[in-house]
PDB file of C-alpha atoms and ligand atoms in Angstrom:
ATOM      1  CA  MET X 190     292.608 -96.162 195.673  1.00 50.00           C
ATOM      2  CA  MET X 191     290.124 -94.476 198.006  1.00 53.00           C
ATOM      3  CA  GLU X 192     287.371 -92.524 196.285  1.00 57.00           C
ATOM      4  CA  THR X 193     287.332 -88.835 197.296  1.00 64.00           C
ATOM      5  CA  LYS X 194     284.117 -87.455 198.773  1.00 72.00           C
ATOM      6  CA  THR X 195     281.899 -85.839 196.149  1.00 64.00           C
ATOM      7  CA  GLN X 196     280.450 -82.435 197.004  1.00 72.00           C
ATOM      8  CA  THR X 197     277.061 -82.873 195.372  1.00 92.00           C
ATOM      9  CA  LEU X 198     274.127 -84.820 196.693  1.00 97.00           C
ATOM     10  CA  GLN X 199     273.274 -87.845 194.577  1.00 98.00           C
ATOM     11  CA  ALA X 200     269.558 -88.658 194.490  1.00 98.00           C
ATOM     12  CA  VAL X 201     268.790 -92.346 194.092  1.00 98.00           C
ATOM     13  CA  SER X 202     265.350 -93.882 193.764  1.00 98.00           C
ATOM     14  CA  SER X 203     266.131 -97.412 192.654  1.00 98.00           C
ATOM     15  CA  ILE X 204     266.873-100.113 195.226  1.00 98.00           C
ATOM     16  CA  SER X 205     269.385-101.866 192.982  1.00 98.00           C
ATOM     17  CA  GLU X 206     271.323 -98.644 192.386  1.00 98.00           C
ATOM     18  CA  MET X 207     271.351 -97.886 196.124  1.00 99.00           C
ATOM     19  CA  LYS X 208     272.658-101.392 196.831  1.00 98.00           C
ATOM     20  CA  GLU X 209     275.425-100.984 194.255  1.00 98.00           C
ATOM     21  CA  ILE X 210     276.509 -97.669 195.759  1.00 98.00           C
ATOM     22  CA  SER X 211     276.588 -99.121 199.274  1.00 98.00           C
ATOM     23  CA  GLN X 212     278.528-102.116 198.063  1.00 98.00           C
ATOM     24  CA  SER X 213     281.081 -99.829 196.432  1.00 98.00           C
ATOM     25  CA  PHE X 214     281.399 -97.752 199.653  1.00 98.00           C
ATOM     26  CA  ARG X 215     281.951-100.920 201.649  1.00 98.00           C
ATOM     27  CA  LYS X 216     284.548-102.225 199.179  1.00 98.00           C
ATOM     28  CA  GLN X 217     286.505 -99.026 199.793  1.00 98.00           C
ATOM     29  CA  ASN X 218     286.222 -99.522 203.577  1.00 98.00           C
ATOM     30  CA  LEU X 219     284.113 -96.368 203.909  1.00 98.00           C
ATOM     31  CA  THR X 220     281.737 -96.299 206.874  1.00 98.00           C
ATOM     32  CA  ILE X 221     278.113 -95.621 205.961  1.00 99.00           C
ATOM     33  CA  GLY X 222     275.710 -93.651 208.171  1.00 99.00           C
ATOM     34  CA  LEU X 223     271.962 -93.845 207.518  1.00 99.00           C
ATOM     35  CA  VAL X 224     269.372 -91.311 208.660  1.00 99.00           C
ATOM     36  CA  PRO X 225     265.941 -92.768 207.862  1.00 99.00           C
ATOM     37  CA  THR X 226     263.210 -90.089 207.536  1.00 98.00           C
ATOM     38  CA  MET X 227     259.815 -89.484 206.038  1.00 98.00           C
ATOM     39  CA  GLY X 228     260.953 -86.068 204.806  1.00 98.00           C
ATOM     40  CA  CYS X 229     259.660 -82.607 205.693  1.00 97.00           C
ATOM     41  CA  LEU X 230     263.025 -82.167 207.349  1.00 98.00           C
ATOM     42  CA  HIS X 231     263.453 -80.004 210.439  1.00 97.00           C
ATOM     43  CA  GLU X 232     266.294 -79.282 212.868  1.00 97.00           C
ATOM     44  CA  GLY X 233     265.634 -82.583 214.653  1.00 98.00           C
ATOM     45  CA  HIS X 234     266.420 -84.507 211.455  1.00 98.00           C
ATOM     46  CA  LEU X 235     269.335 -82.233 210.610  1.00 98.00           C
ATOM     47  CA  ASN X 236     270.829 -82.935 214.002  1.00 98.00           C
ATOM     48  CA  LEU X 237     270.781 -86.668 213.153  1.00 98.00           C
ATOM     49  CA  VAL X 238     272.427 -85.853 209.813  1.00 98.00           C
ATOM     50  CA  LYS X 239     275.088 -83.795 211.598  1.00 98.00           C
ATOM     51  CA  ARG X 240     275.913 -86.752 213.874  1.00 98.00           C
ATOM     52  CA  SER X 241     276.287 -89.021 210.878  1.00 98.00           C
ATOM     53  CA  LEU X 242     278.460 -86.525 208.972  1.00 98.00           C
ATOM     54  CA  GLU X 243     280.703 -86.201 212.031  1.00 98.00           C
ATOM     55  CA  THR X 244     281.271 -89.940 212.427  1.00 98.00           C
ATOM     56  CA  CYS X 245     280.800 -91.666 209.080  1.00 98.00           C
ATOM     57  CA  ASP X 246     282.692 -91.438 205.786  1.00 98.00           C
ATOM     58  CA  ARG X 247     279.452 -91.453 203.797  1.00 98.00           C
ATOM     59  CA  THR X 248     275.971 -90.339 204.836  1.00 98.00           C
ATOM     60  CA  VAL X 249     272.751 -91.596 203.286  1.00 99.00           C
ATOM     61  CA  VAL X 250     269.445 -89.888 204.130  1.00 99.00           C
ATOM     62  CA  SER X 251     266.312 -91.763 203.140  1.00 99.00           C
ATOM     63  CA  ILE X 252     263.056 -89.945 202.506  1.00 98.00           C
ATOM     64  CA  PHE X 253     260.128 -92.295 202.198  1.00 98.00           C
ATOM     65  CA  VAL X 254     256.622 -91.712 203.528  1.00 98.00           C
ATOM     66  CA  ASN X 255     256.082 -95.308 204.516  1.00 98.00           C
ATOM     67  CA  PRO X 256     252.456 -96.278 203.834  1.00 98.00           C
ATOM     68  CA  THR X 257     252.560 -99.444 205.956  1.00 98.00           C
ATOM     69  CA  GLN X 258     252.973 -97.526 209.214  1.00 98.00           C
ATOM     70  CA  PHE X 259     249.820 -95.446 208.766  1.00 97.00           C
ATOM     71  CA  GLY X 260     246.407 -96.696 209.872  1.00 96.00           C
ATOM     72  CA  PRO X 261     243.390 -96.395 207.558  1.00 95.00           C
ATOM     73  CA  ASP X 262     242.131 -93.205 209.255  1.00 91.00           C
ATOM     74  CA  GLU X 263     245.519 -91.562 209.604  1.00 94.00           C
ATOM     75  CA  ASP X 264     247.285 -88.782 207.707  1.00 94.00           C
ATOM     76  CA  LEU X 265     249.113 -90.730 204.961  1.00 97.00           C
ATOM     77  CA  ASP X 266     247.568 -88.665 202.155  1.00 96.00           C
ATOM     78  CA  THR X 267     248.111 -85.315 203.803  1.00 94.00           C
ATOM     79  CA  TYR X 268     251.513 -86.060 205.377  1.00 95.00           C
ATOM     80  CA  PRO X 269     253.680 -83.094 204.300  1.00 94.00           C
ATOM     81  CA  ARG X 270     255.860 -83.845 201.278  1.00 96.00           C
ATOM     82  CA  GLN X 271     258.410 -81.230 200.208  1.00 97.00           C
ATOM     83  CA  LEU X 272     261.253 -83.025 198.465  1.00 97.00           C
ATOM     84  CA  GLN X 273     262.746 -79.942 196.811  1.00 97.00           C
ATOM     85  CA  SER X 274     263.140 -77.925 200.014  1.00 97.00           C
ATOM     86  CA  ASP X 275     264.348 -81.078 201.836  1.00 98.00           C
ATOM     87  CA  ILE X 276     267.101 -81.487 199.238  1.00 98.00           C
ATOM     88  CA  GLU X 277     268.271 -77.924 199.883  1.00 98.00           C
ATOM     89  CA  LYS X 278     268.767 -78.778 203.569  1.00 98.00           C
ATOM     90  CA  LEU X 279     270.989 -81.795 202.939  1.00 98.00           C
ATOM     91  CA  GLU X 280     274.322 -80.036 202.781  1.00 97.00           C
ATOM     92  CA  GLY X 281     277.266 -82.428 203.030  1.00 98.00           C
ATOM     93  CA  VAL X 282     275.066 -85.518 202.581  1.00 98.00           C
ATOM     94  CA  ASP X 283     276.276 -87.962 199.939  1.00 98.00           C
ATOM     95  CA  ILE X 284     273.143 -89.868 198.972  1.00 98.00           C
ATOM     96  CA  LEU X 285     269.428 -89.124 199.160  1.00 98.00           C
ATOM     97  CA  PHE X 286     267.547 -92.402 198.843  1.00 99.00           C
ATOM     98  CA  HIS X 287     263.928 -91.723 197.931  1.00 98.00           C
ATOM     99  CA  PRO X 288     262.276 -94.827 196.529  1.00 98.00           C
ATOM    100  CA  SER X 289     258.691 -94.919 195.279  1.00 98.00           C
ATOM    101  CA  ASN X 290     255.952 -96.951 196.980  1.00 98.00           C
ATOM    102  CA  GLU X 291     256.042 -99.404 194.063  1.00 98.00           C
ATOM    103  CA  GLU X 292     259.783 -99.882 194.478  1.00 98.00           C
ATOM    104  CA  MET X 293     259.478-100.614 198.212  1.00 98.00           C
ATOM    105  CA  TYR X 294     256.160-102.492 198.158  1.00 98.00           C
ATOM    106  CA  PRO X 295     255.486-104.049 194.732  1.00 98.00           C
ATOM    107  CA  THR X 296     251.962-105.417 194.197  1.00 97.00           C
ATOM    108  CA  ASP X 297     252.845-108.941 195.343  1.00 96.00           C
ATOM    109  CA  TYR X 298     254.515-107.735 198.562  1.00 98.00           C
ATOM    110  CA  LYS X 299     253.890-110.160 201.460  1.00 98.00           C
ATOM    111  CA  THR X 300     256.475-109.880 204.236  1.00 98.00           C
ATOM    112  CA  TYR X 301     256.171-107.930 207.491  1.00 98.00           C
ATOM    113  CA  VAL X 302     258.241-107.928 210.664  1.00 98.00           C
ATOM    114  CA  GLN X 303     256.546-107.686 214.032  1.00 98.00           C
ATOM    115  CA  VAL X 304     258.378-106.892 217.272  1.00 98.00           C
ATOM    116  CA  GLN X 305     256.267-108.277 220.097  1.00 98.00           C
ATOM    117  CA  ASP X 306     255.374-107.196 223.628  1.00 98.00           C
ATOM    118  CA  ILE X 307     256.853-103.679 223.796  1.00 98.00           C
ATOM    119  CA  THR X 308     254.668-102.739 220.829  1.00 98.00           C
ATOM    120  CA  GLU X 309     251.513-103.444 222.826  1.00 97.00           C
ATOM    121  CA  HIS X 310     251.876-100.322 224.939  1.00 98.00           C
ATOM    122  CA  LEU X 311     251.667 -96.532 224.383  1.00 98.00           C
ATOM    123  CA  CYS X 312     251.535 -95.696 220.650  1.00 98.00           C
ATOM    124  CA  GLY X 313     251.091 -99.367 219.723  1.00 98.00           C
ATOM    125  CA  LYS X 314     247.718 -99.390 221.518  1.00 97.00           C
ATOM    126  CA  SER X 315     246.146 -96.542 219.588  1.00 95.00           C
ATOM    127  CA  ARG X 316     248.071 -97.084 216.336  1.00 97.00           C
ATOM    128  CA  PRO X 317     248.073-100.877 215.892  1.00 95.00           C
ATOM    129  CA  ASP X 318     249.729-100.761 212.424  1.00 91.00           C
ATOM    130  CA  LEU X 319     252.493 -98.366 213.366  1.00 98.00           C
ATOM    131  CA  PHE X 320     255.322-100.541 214.630  1.00 98.00           C
ATOM    132  CA  LYS X 321     254.799-103.418 212.194  1.00 98.00           C
ATOM    133  CA  GLY X 322     255.188-100.857 209.402  1.00 98.00           C
ATOM    134  CA  VAL X 323     258.163 -99.147 211.046  1.00 98.00           C
ATOM    135  CA  SER X 324     260.095-102.360 211.733  1.00 98.00           C
ATOM    136  CA  THR X 325     259.395-103.652 208.238  1.00 98.00           C
ATOM    137  CA  VAL X 326     260.546-100.510 206.460  1.00 99.00           C
ATOM    138  CA  VAL X 327     263.569-100.009 208.721  1.00 99.00           C
ATOM    139  CA  LEU X 328     264.702-103.606 208.148  1.00 99.00           C
ATOM    140  CA  LYS X 329     264.280-103.086 204.391  1.00 99.00           C
ATOM    141  CA  LEU X 330     266.281 -99.831 204.554  1.00 99.00           C
ATOM    142  CA  PHE X 331     269.025-101.556 206.557  1.00 99.00           C
ATOM    143  CA  ASN X 332     269.197-104.359 203.977  1.00 98.00           C
ATOM    144  CA  ILE X 333     269.287-101.936 201.050  1.00 99.00           C
ATOM    145  CA  VAL X 334     271.689 -99.309 202.439  1.00 99.00           C
ATOM    146  CA  ARG X 335     273.718-101.673 204.671  1.00 98.00           C
ATOM    147  CA  PRO X 336     274.759 -98.873 207.034  1.00 99.00           C
ATOM    148  CA  HIS X 337     277.383 -99.288 209.745  1.00 99.00           C
ATOM    149  CA  ASN X 338     275.544 -96.649 211.808  1.00 99.00           C
ATOM    150  CA  ALA X 339     271.915 -95.506 211.883  1.00 99.00           C
ATOM    151  CA  TYR X 340     270.576 -92.430 213.657  1.00 99.00           C
ATOM    152  CA  PHE X 341     267.198 -92.043 215.377  1.00 98.00           C
ATOM    153  CA  GLY X 342     265.721 -89.335 217.590  1.00 98.00           C
ATOM    154  CA  GLU X 343     264.560 -89.934 221.158  1.00 98.00           C
ATOM    155  CA  LYS X 344     261.296 -88.062 220.576  1.00 98.00           C
ATOM    156  CA  ASP X 345     260.080 -91.391 219.173  1.00 98.00           C
ATOM    157  CA  TRP X 346     261.319 -93.206 222.269  1.00 98.00           C
ATOM    158  CA  GLN X 347     259.176 -96.285 221.754  1.00 98.00           C
ATOM    159  CA  GLN X 348     260.089 -96.494 218.056  1.00 98.00           C
ATOM    160  CA  LEU X 349     263.746 -96.512 219.075  1.00 98.00           C
ATOM    161  CA  ALA X 350     263.131 -99.349 221.546  1.00 98.00           C
ATOM    162  CA  VAL X 351     261.342-101.320 218.816  1.00 98.00           C
ATOM    163  CA  ILE X 352     264.248-100.810 216.393  1.00 98.00           C
ATOM    164  CA  GLU X 353     266.738-101.762 219.119  1.00 98.00           C
ATOM    165  CA  ALA X 354     264.809-105.018 219.654  1.00 98.00           C
ATOM    166  CA  LEU X 355     264.746-105.626 215.893  1.00 98.00           C
ATOM    167  CA  VAL X 356     268.521-105.167 215.627  1.00 98.00           C
ATOM    168  CA  GLU X 357     269.264-107.325 218.646  1.00 98.00           C
ATOM    169  CA  ASP X 358     266.785-110.122 217.968  1.00 98.00           C
ATOM    170  CA  LEU X 359     267.587-110.426 214.264  1.00 98.00           C
ATOM    171  CA  ASN X 360     271.365-110.044 214.830  1.00 98.00           C
ATOM    172  CA  LEU X 361     271.665-107.096 212.473  1.00 98.00           C
ATOM    173  CA  ASP X 362     275.115-105.593 211.936  1.00 98.00           C
ATOM    174  CA  VAL X 363     274.271-101.964 212.509  1.00 98.00           C
ATOM    175  CA  VAL X 364     275.026 -99.637 215.408  1.00 99.00           C
ATOM    176  CA  LEU X 365     272.020 -97.584 216.515  1.00 99.00           C
ATOM    177  CA  ASN X 366     272.754 -94.064 217.663  1.00 98.00           C
ATOM    178  CA  ARG X 367     270.179 -92.384 219.929  1.00 98.00           C
ATOM    179  CA  VAL X 368     269.971 -88.628 219.576  1.00 98.00           C
ATOM    180  CA  PRO X 369     268.199 -86.413 222.154  1.00 98.00           C
ATOM    181  CA  ILE X 370     265.004 -84.490 221.314  1.00 98.00           C
ATOM    182  CA  VAL X 371     265.507 -81.148 219.581  1.00 98.00           C
ATOM    183  CA  ARG X 372     263.096 -78.446 220.759  1.00 98.00           C
ATOM    184  CA  GLU X 373     261.990 -75.064 219.476  1.00 97.00           C
ATOM    185  CA  PRO X 374     263.203 -72.192 221.724  1.00 97.00           C
ATOM    186  CA  ASP X 375     259.787 -72.227 223.485  1.00 97.00           C
ATOM    187  CA  GLY X 376     260.048 -75.958 224.271  1.00 98.00           C
ATOM    188  CA  LEU X 377     257.883 -77.524 221.548  1.00 98.00           C
ATOM    189  CA  ALA X 378     259.478 -80.792 220.401  1.00 98.00           C
ATOM    190  CA  MET X 379     260.299 -80.563 216.696  1.00 98.00           C
ATOM    191  CA  SER X 380     258.039 -82.678 214.504  1.00 97.00           C
ATOM    192  CA  SER X 381     256.977 -82.709 210.864  1.00 95.00           C
ATOM    193  CA  ARG X 382     253.386 -82.749 212.142  1.00 95.00           C
ATOM    194  CA  ASN X 383     253.875 -79.315 213.799  1.00 96.00           C
ATOM    195  CA  GLN X 384     253.304 -77.996 210.270  1.00 92.00           C
ATOM    196  CA  TYR X 385     249.587 -78.783 210.526  1.00 92.00           C
ATOM    197  CA  LEU X 386     249.142 -76.492 213.559  1.00 97.00           C
ATOM    198  CA  SER X 387     247.480 -73.079 213.358  1.00 97.00           C
ATOM    199  CA  GLN X 388     249.052 -70.319 215.449  1.00 97.00           C
ATOM    200  CA  GLN X 389     246.491 -70.915 218.184  1.00 96.00           C
ATOM    201  CA  GLU X 390     247.016 -74.694 218.128  1.00 97.00           C
ATOM    202  CA  ARG X 391     250.772 -74.225 218.257  1.00 97.00           C
ATOM    203  CA  GLN X 392     250.331 -72.201 221.466  1.00 97.00           C
ATOM    204  CA  THR X 393     248.149 -75.000 222.853  1.00 97.00           C
ATOM    205  CA  ALA X 394     250.760 -77.597 221.817  1.00 98.00           C
ATOM    206  CA  LEU X 395     253.229 -75.974 224.215  1.00 98.00           C
ATOM    207  CA  SER X 396     251.255 -77.527 227.065  1.00 98.00           C
ATOM    208  CA  LEU X 397     252.924 -80.886 226.288  1.00 98.00           C
ATOM    209  CA  SER X 398     256.478 -79.764 227.069  1.00 98.00           C
ATOM    210  CA  ARG X 399     255.243 -77.477 229.868  1.00 98.00           C
ATOM    211  CA  SER X 400     253.351 -80.238 231.635  1.00 98.00           C
ATOM    212  CA  LEU X 401     256.366 -82.548 231.330  1.00 98.00           C
ATOM    213  CA  LYS X 402     258.528 -79.864 232.910  1.00 98.00           C
ATOM    214  CA  GLU X 403     256.022 -79.387 235.720  1.00 97.00           C
ATOM    215  CA  ALA X 404     255.982 -83.148 236.307  1.00 98.00           C
ATOM    216  CA  ARG X 405     259.775 -83.226 236.459  1.00 97.00           C
ATOM    217  CA  ASP X 406     259.832 -80.302 238.914  1.00 97.00           C
ATOM    218  CA  ASN X 407     257.299 -82.038 241.159  1.00 97.00           C
ATOM    219  CA  ILE X 408     259.258 -85.270 241.103  1.00 97.00           C
ATOM    220  CA  ARG X 409     262.409 -83.346 242.017  1.00 96.00           C
ATOM    221  CA  GLN X 410     260.521 -81.869 244.962  1.00 96.00           C
ATOM    222  CA  GLY X 411     259.664 -85.351 246.217  1.00 96.00           C
ATOM    223  CA  THR X 412     256.369 -86.438 244.618  1.00 97.00           C
ATOM    224  CA  THR X 413     256.657 -90.104 243.656  1.00 96.00           C
ATOM    225  CA  SER X 414     253.055 -91.211 243.097  1.00 98.00           C
ATOM    226  CA  ALA X 415     252.556 -91.877 239.367  1.00 98.00           C
ATOM    227  CA  LYS X 416     248.850 -91.114 239.787  1.00 98.00           C
ATOM    228  CA  VAL X 417     249.542 -87.701 241.299  1.00 98.00           C
ATOM    229  CA  ILE X 418     252.018 -86.882 238.518  1.00 98.00           C
ATOM    230  CA  SER X 419     249.712 -88.176 235.834  1.00 98.00           C
ATOM    231  CA  ASP X 420     246.761 -86.124 237.222  1.00 98.00           C
ATOM    232  CA  LEU X 421     248.971 -83.052 237.247  1.00 98.00           C
ATOM    233  CA  ILE X 422     249.907 -83.581 233.585  1.00 98.00           C
ATOM    234  CA  ARG X 423     246.254 -84.208 232.685  1.00 98.00           C
ATOM    235  CA  GLN X 424     245.327 -80.919 234.366  1.00 96.00           C
ATOM    236  CA  GLY X 425     248.025 -79.117 232.368  1.00 96.00           C
ATOM    237  CA  LEU X 426     246.704 -80.534 229.103  1.00 96.00           C
ATOM    238  CA  SER X 427     242.940 -80.520 229.624  1.00 91.00           C
ATOM    239  CA  GLY X 428     240.366 -77.788 229.164  1.00 87.00           C
ATOM    240  CA  LYS X 429     241.977 -76.383 226.036  1.00 89.00           C
ATOM    241  CA  GLU X 430     240.113 -76.253 222.769  1.00 90.00           C
ATOM    242  CA  GLY X 431     240.953 -79.016 220.295  1.00 93.00           C
ATOM    243  CA  VAL X 432     242.949 -81.112 222.773  1.00 96.00           C
ATOM    244  CA  GLU X 433     242.374 -84.854 223.011  1.00 97.00           C
ATOM    245  CA  ILE X 434     244.674 -86.889 225.238  1.00 98.00           C
ATOM    246  CA  ASP X 435     245.586 -90.288 223.805  1.00 98.00           C
ATOM    247  CA  TYR X 436     247.825 -91.373 226.684  1.00 98.00           C
ATOM    248  CA  ILE X 437     249.892 -90.146 229.595  1.00 98.00           C
ATOM    249  CA  SER X 438     252.244 -92.934 230.582  1.00 98.00           C
ATOM    250  CA  ILE X 439     254.604 -93.141 233.502  1.00 98.00           C
ATOM    251  CA  CYS X 440     256.466 -96.311 232.793  1.00 98.00           C
ATOM    252  CA  ASP X 441     259.647 -98.304 232.559  1.00 98.00           C
ATOM    253  CA  PRO X 442     261.662 -96.894 229.617  1.00 98.00           C
ATOM    254  CA  LYS X 443     262.542-100.374 228.301  1.00 98.00           C
ATOM    255  CA  THR X 444     259.416-102.473 228.866  1.00 98.00           C
ATOM    256  CA  PHE X 445     256.850 -99.630 228.787  1.00 98.00           C
ATOM    257  CA  ARG X 446     254.968-101.238 231.651  1.00 98.00           C
ATOM    258  CA  GLY X 447     253.212 -98.649 233.805  1.00 98.00           C
ATOM    259  CA  LYS X 448     254.625 -97.774 237.219  1.00 98.00           C
ATOM    260  CA  GLU X 449     252.726 -96.848 240.368  1.00 98.00           C
ATOM    261  CA  GLN X 450     255.692 -95.032 241.857  1.00 97.00           C
ATOM    262  CA  VAL X 451     258.352 -92.984 240.141  1.00 97.00           C
ATOM    263  CA  CYS X 452     261.385 -94.945 241.251  1.00 94.00           C
ATOM    264  CA  GLY X 453     264.406 -96.065 239.252  1.00 95.00           C
ATOM    265  CA  ARG X 454     264.762 -94.813 235.706  1.00 97.00           C
ATOM    266  CA  THR X 455     261.332 -93.741 234.507  1.00 98.00           C
ATOM    267  CA  LEU X 456     259.870 -92.569 231.203  1.00 98.00           C
ATOM    268  CA  ILE X 457     257.059 -90.048 231.108  1.00 98.00           C
ATOM    269  CA  ALA X 458     255.518 -90.195 227.655  1.00 98.00           C
ATOM    270  CA  LEU X 459     252.556 -88.327 226.188  1.00 98.00           C
ATOM    271  CA  ALA X 460     250.517 -88.551 223.001  1.00 98.00           C
ATOM    272  CA  VAL X 461     248.019 -85.762 222.535  1.00 98.00           C
ATOM    273  CA  LYS X 462     245.924 -84.696 219.580  1.00 97.00           C
ATOM    274  CA  VAL X 463     246.022 -80.921 219.168  1.00 97.00           C
ATOM    275  CA  GLY X 464     243.680 -79.873 216.373  1.00 96.00           C
ATOM    276  CA  PRO X 465     244.659 -82.011 213.360  1.00 94.00           C
ATOM    277  CA  SER X 466     248.054 -83.155 214.725  1.00 95.00           C
ATOM    278  CA  ARG X 467     248.790 -86.103 216.936  1.00 96.00           C
ATOM    279  CA  LEU X 468     251.858 -84.991 218.891  1.00 98.00           C
ATOM    280  CA  ILE X 469     254.141 -87.005 221.120  1.00 98.00           C
ATOM    281  CA  ASP X 470     256.698 -85.897 223.674  1.00 98.00           C
ATOM    282  CA  ASN X 471     258.571 -87.496 226.551  1.00 98.00           C
ATOM    283  CA  CYS X 472     261.142 -87.053 229.246  1.00 98.00           C
ATOM    284  CA  ILE X 473     263.319 -89.396 231.229  1.00 98.00           C
ATOM    285  CA  ILE X 474     263.575 -89.216 234.984  1.00 98.00           C
ATOM    286  CA  GLU X 475     266.926 -90.638 235.954  1.00 95.00           C
ATOM    287  CA  GLU X 476     267.153 -92.755 239.130  1.00 73.00           C
ATOM    288  CA  ILE X 477     265.750 -90.917 242.163  1.00 69.00           C
TER     289      ILE X 477
HETATM  290  O1  PAF V 684     260.589 -91.722 212.441  1.00 75.02           O
HETATM  291  C1  PAF V 684     260.289 -91.743 211.229  1.00 75.02           C
HETATM  292  O2  PAF V 684     260.354 -90.752 210.521  1.00 75.02           O
HETATM  293  C2  PAF V 684     259.796 -93.052 210.610  1.00 75.02           C
HETATM  294  O3  PAF V 684     259.032 -93.771 211.504  1.00 75.02           O
HETATM  295  C3  PAF V 684     260.935 -93.908 210.029  1.00 75.02           C
HETATM  296  C4  PAF V 684     261.903 -94.378 211.106  1.00 75.02           C
HETATM  297  C5  PAF V 684     261.698 -93.120 208.978  1.00 75.02           C
HETATM  298  C6  PAF V 684     260.359 -95.163 209.353  1.00 75.02           C
HETATM  299  O4  PAF V 684     259.484 -94.830 208.323  1.00 75.02           O
END
């Protein structure tokens, strides 16, 4: 007999319990959707949850601030944690999986997964630990939750490409669902790190989406030189207090190799520190 969907969210912190639940879902032929997060949930995450609720019989949201994807000088300790208010946002979700660090990485932990090549560009250059940590934790989550579907946002375009490579190269049985960036009404891409911004810094942060829009408009009007576009974006971002550009990349959206001309499908990706927050944003230029 098929189990009816429970109305209340079940919080699970043990890996063995999560595995048992997933096994029981699978035995009943229920499809499982996984939305992996580090918590501090915003509309971007909730949009991923919505997609899973629409297509899967059971939805699991994981909240785990993964220590292995933070570098030594990064914001692991201050990364916003607000489990209680996150729980209140998870309407309709079946399982919240929130393991402890000790559960995920016991003291004798030794195994890491490293996707090569595409991780050497963009964020991988300035955050060398990031993608090793992401691919390791995502593979662990896939093995624990055994989802049929997993949902990721396109704001982290490169992360998505890394996870796609992981799934393809390691022959994992999970369908990845890409979900477009969700923006605030004024254009700012939603991010948990927006929480660190003062009112003034938040205003400054708008220059990311604005400069991407300006770049897109210029490309539409016929500019194809990546240098011209990149200079234009730099101009839009520079000269503001507290702004430090990490990269402006005009590149192939699959290989992340830089382009000299905007031709064929092209990714424009930015990483910019605004005050205490390192923000990323991107847009895709379809074939021109
Ligand atoms: O995008 C994130 O929030 C994280 O990188 C992820 C995918 C949950 C892995 O920790």
